[in-house]
Short mmCIF file of C-alpha atoms in Angstrom, two decimals:
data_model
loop_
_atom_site.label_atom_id
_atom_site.label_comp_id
_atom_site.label_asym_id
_atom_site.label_seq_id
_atom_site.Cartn_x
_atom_site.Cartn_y
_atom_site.Cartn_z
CA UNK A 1 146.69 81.29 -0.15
CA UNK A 2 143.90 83.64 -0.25
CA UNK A 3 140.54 82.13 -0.57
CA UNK A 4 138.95 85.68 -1.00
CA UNK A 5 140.14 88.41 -2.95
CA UNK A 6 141.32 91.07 -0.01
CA UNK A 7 142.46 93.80 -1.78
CA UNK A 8 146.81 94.05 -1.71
CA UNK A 9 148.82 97.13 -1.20
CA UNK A 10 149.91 97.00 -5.30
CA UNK A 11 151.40 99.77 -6.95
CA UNK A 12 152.64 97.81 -10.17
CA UNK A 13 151.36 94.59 -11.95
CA UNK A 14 153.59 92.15 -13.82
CA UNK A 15 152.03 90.15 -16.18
CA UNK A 16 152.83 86.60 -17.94
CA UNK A 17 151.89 86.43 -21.61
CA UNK A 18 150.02 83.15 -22.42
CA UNK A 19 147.81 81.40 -20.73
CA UNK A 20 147.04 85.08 -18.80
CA UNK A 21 146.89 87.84 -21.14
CA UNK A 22 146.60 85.96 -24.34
CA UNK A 23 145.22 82.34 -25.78
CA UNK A 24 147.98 81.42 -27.69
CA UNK A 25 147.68 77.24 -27.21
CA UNK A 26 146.14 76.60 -30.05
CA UNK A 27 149.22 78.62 -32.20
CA UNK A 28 151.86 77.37 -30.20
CA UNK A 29 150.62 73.30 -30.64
CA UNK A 30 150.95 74.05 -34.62
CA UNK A 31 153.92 75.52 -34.25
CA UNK A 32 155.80 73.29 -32.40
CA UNK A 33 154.47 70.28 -34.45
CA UNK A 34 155.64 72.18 -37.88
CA UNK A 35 158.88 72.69 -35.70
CA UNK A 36 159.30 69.09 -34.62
CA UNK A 37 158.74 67.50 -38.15
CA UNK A 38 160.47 69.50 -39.58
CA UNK A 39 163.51 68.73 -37.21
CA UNK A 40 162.97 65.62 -35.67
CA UNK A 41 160.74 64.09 -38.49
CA UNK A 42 157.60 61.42 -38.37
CA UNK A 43 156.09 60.85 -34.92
CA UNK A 44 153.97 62.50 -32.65
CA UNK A 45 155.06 65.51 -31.74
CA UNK A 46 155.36 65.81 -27.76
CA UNK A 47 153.53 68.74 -26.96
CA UNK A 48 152.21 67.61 -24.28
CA UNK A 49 155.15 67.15 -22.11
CA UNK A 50 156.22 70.71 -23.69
CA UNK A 51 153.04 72.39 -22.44
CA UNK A 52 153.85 71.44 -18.71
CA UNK A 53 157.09 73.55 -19.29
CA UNK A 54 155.28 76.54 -20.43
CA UNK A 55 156.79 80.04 -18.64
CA UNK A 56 160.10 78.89 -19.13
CA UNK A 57 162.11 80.19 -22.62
CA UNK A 58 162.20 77.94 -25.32
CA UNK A 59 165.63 76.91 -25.49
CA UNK A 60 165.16 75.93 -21.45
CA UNK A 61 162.58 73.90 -22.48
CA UNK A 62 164.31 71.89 -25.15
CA UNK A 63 167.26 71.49 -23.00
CA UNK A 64 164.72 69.93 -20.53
CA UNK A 65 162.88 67.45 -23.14
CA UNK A 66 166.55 66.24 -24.53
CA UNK A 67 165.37 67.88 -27.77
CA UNK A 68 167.66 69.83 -30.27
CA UNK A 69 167.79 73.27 -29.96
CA UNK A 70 167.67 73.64 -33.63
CA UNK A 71 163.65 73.52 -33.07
CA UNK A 72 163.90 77.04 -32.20
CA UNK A 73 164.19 79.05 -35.58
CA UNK A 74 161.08 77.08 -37.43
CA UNK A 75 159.19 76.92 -34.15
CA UNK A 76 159.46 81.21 -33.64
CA UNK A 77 158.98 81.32 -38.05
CA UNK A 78 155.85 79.47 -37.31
CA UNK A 79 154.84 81.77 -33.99
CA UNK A 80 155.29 84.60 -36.32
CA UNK A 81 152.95 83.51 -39.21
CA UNK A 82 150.99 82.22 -37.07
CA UNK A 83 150.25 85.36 -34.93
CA UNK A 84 147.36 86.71 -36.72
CA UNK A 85 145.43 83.62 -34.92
CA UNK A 86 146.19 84.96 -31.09
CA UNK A 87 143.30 86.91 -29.33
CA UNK A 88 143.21 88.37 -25.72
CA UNK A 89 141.06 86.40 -23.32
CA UNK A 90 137.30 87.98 -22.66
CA UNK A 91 137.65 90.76 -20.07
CA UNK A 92 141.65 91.34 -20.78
CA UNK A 93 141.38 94.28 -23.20
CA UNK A 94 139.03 96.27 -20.54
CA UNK A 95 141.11 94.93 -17.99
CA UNK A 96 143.91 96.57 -18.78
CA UNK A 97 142.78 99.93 -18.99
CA UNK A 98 140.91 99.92 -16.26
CA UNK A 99 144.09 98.96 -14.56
CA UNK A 100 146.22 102.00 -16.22
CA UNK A 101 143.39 104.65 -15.63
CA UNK A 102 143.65 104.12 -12.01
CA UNK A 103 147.31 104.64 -12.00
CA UNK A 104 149.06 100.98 -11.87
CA UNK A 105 152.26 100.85 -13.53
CA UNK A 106 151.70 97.53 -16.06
CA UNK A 107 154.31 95.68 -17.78
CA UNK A 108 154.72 91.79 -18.87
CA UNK A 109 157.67 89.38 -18.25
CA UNK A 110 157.10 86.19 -20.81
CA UNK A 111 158.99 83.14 -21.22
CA UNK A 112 158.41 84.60 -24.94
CA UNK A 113 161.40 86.76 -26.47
CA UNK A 114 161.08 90.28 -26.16
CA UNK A 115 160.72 91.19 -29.96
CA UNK A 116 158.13 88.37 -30.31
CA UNK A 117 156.04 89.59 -27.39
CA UNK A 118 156.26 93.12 -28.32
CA UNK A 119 155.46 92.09 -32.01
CA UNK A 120 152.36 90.04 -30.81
CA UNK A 121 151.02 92.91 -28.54
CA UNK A 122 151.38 95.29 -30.80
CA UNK A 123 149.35 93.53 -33.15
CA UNK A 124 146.75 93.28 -30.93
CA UNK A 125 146.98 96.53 -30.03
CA UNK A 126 147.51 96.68 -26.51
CA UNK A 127 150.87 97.07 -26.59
CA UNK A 128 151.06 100.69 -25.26
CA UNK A 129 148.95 99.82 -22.13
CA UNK A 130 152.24 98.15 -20.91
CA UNK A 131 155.35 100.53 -19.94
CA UNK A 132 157.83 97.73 -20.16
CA UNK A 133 157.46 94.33 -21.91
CA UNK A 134 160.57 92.07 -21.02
CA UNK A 135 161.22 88.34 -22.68
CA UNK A 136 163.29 85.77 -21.45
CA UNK A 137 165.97 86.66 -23.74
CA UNK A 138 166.78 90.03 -22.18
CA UNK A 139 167.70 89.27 -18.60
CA UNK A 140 170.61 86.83 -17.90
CA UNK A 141 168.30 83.99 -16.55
CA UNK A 142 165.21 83.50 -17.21
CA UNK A 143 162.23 81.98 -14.97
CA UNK A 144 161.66 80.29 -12.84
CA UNK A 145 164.63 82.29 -10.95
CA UNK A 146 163.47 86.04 -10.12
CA UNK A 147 166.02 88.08 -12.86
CA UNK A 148 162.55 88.92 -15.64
CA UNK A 149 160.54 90.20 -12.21
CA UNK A 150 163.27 91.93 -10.56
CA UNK A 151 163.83 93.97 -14.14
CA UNK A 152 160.19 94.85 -14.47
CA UNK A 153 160.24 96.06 -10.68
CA UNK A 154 163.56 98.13 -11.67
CA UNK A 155 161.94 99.51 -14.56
CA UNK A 156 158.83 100.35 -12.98
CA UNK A 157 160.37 102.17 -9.92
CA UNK A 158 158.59 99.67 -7.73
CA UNK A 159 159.24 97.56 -4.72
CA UNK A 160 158.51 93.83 -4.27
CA UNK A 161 155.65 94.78 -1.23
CA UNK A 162 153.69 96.58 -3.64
CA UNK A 163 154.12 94.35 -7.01
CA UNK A 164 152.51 91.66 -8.06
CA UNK A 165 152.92 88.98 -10.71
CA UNK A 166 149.94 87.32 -12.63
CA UNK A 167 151.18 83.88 -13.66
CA UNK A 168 149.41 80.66 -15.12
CA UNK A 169 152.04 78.32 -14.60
CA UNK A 170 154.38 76.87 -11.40
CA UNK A 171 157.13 78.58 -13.02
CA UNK A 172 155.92 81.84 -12.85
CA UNK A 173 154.58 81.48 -9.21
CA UNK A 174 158.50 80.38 -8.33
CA UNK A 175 159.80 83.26 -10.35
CA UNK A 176 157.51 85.62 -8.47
CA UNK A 177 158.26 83.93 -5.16
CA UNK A 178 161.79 84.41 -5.61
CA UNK A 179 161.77 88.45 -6.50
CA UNK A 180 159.83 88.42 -2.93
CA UNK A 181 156.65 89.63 -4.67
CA UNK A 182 152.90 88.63 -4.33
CA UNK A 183 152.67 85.58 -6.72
CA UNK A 184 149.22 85.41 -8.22
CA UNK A 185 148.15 81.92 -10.10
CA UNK A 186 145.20 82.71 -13.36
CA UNK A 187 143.11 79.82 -13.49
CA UNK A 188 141.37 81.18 -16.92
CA UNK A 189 144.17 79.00 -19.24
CA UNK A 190 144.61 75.34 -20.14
CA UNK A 191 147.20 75.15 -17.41
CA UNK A 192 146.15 72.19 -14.62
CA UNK A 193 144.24 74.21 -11.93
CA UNK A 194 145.91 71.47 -9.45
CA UNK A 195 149.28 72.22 -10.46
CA UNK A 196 149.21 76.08 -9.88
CA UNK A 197 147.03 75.20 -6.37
CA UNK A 198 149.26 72.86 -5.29
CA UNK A 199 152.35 75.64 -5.69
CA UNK A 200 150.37 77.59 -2.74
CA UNK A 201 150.21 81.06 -4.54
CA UNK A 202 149.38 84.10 -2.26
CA UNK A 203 145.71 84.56 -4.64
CA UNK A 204 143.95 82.98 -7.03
CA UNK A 205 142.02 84.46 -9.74
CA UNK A 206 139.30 82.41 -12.31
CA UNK A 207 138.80 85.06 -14.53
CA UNK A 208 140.23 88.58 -15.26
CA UNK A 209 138.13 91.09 -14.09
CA UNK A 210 138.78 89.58 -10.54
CA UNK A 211 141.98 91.56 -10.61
CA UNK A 212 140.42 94.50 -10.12
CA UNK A 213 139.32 93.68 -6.42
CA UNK A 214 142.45 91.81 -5.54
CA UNK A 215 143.80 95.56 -6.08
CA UNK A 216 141.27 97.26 -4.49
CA UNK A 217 139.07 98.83 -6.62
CA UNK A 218 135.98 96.21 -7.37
CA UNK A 219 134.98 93.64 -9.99
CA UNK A 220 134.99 94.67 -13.37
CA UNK A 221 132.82 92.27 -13.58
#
């Protein structure tokens, strides 16, 4: 792991959705209690356990947790009204135009599904500083094995020595790992700083505008 931020041969950046580009927490712990009553019934919704899952698509997760799949469809209703809530993290926005005016080939490989991260993004409007955005449901397995990186690297035109992929949970670090890319753990999210350490990533970033010198061209900050 890098201690410093030496800048990295990097032609193209892959990006995770939430918990990196966007704070989303707050939406997805409403929606997934909606989803659970609504399924399950009285109790305390475990999101919790579901949150240390995060990178991996939604029907993955339930599979994991032993919980019916049927959560799905009220859980993504509730994502959708919910959207309006989501905003970028500080320094994202700037980030990422910085990034494309210098020539880096951006796009973003979510646990999300595709329409739903395009549909967020675009409401945000930072959707067009991205020349691919790829969810979980559009590759035939989704993280933590390599298939959503490997498609971004494909679409891009890029190789796995000069890609990297900006993840905020193990699962994207292993996804990363496994495309033979530079795996890059965001410490800016709710995810357990100890966790993401303890997975050994090849840099670490606290906050975005570090990004810019892992790639060589100086803080934004």
């Amino acid at each position: 792991m890098r201690g410093g931020l030496t800048p990295l041969p990097t032609r193209a950046i892959v990006f995770d959705l939430d918990g990196v580009l966007v704070d989303s927490v707050g939406v997805m712990r409403e929606a997934f209690t909606v989803a659970y009553r609504e399924v399950v019934g009285p109790g305390e919704p475990p999101f919790a356990e579901y949150s240390k899952h995060l990178g991996r698509y939604f029907p993955d997760i339930m599979r994991i947790m032993g919980l019916p799949l049927a959560l799905q469809e009220p859980f993504v209703r509730e994502s959708y009204r919910l959207a309006h809530r989501v905003r970028m993290f500080d320094g994202v926005p700037d980030l990422l135009r910085s990034l494309r005016a210098d020539g880096y080939r951006l796009a973003v490989a979510t646990g999300k599904s595709g329409p739903r991260a395009r549909s967020l993004l675009d409401g945000l409007g930072v959707l067009t500083q991205f020349e691919h955005v790829l969810g979980s449901d559009e590759v035939a397995n989704a993280k933590p094995a390599p298939d959503i990186v490997l498609r971004a690297m494909e679409l891009l035109g890029a190789g796995p020595d000069e890609t990297m992929m900006i993840g905020d949970a193990v699962t994207d670090l292993a996804s990363a790992r496994a495309a033979g890319v530079t795996a890059v753990a965001a410490l800016w999210g709710e995810s357990d700083p100890s966790d993401l350490l303890a997975a050994v990533p090849d840099a670490v970033l606290h906050k975005p505008a570090e990004l810019a010198a892992l790639c060589g061209g100086g803080s934004l900050a």
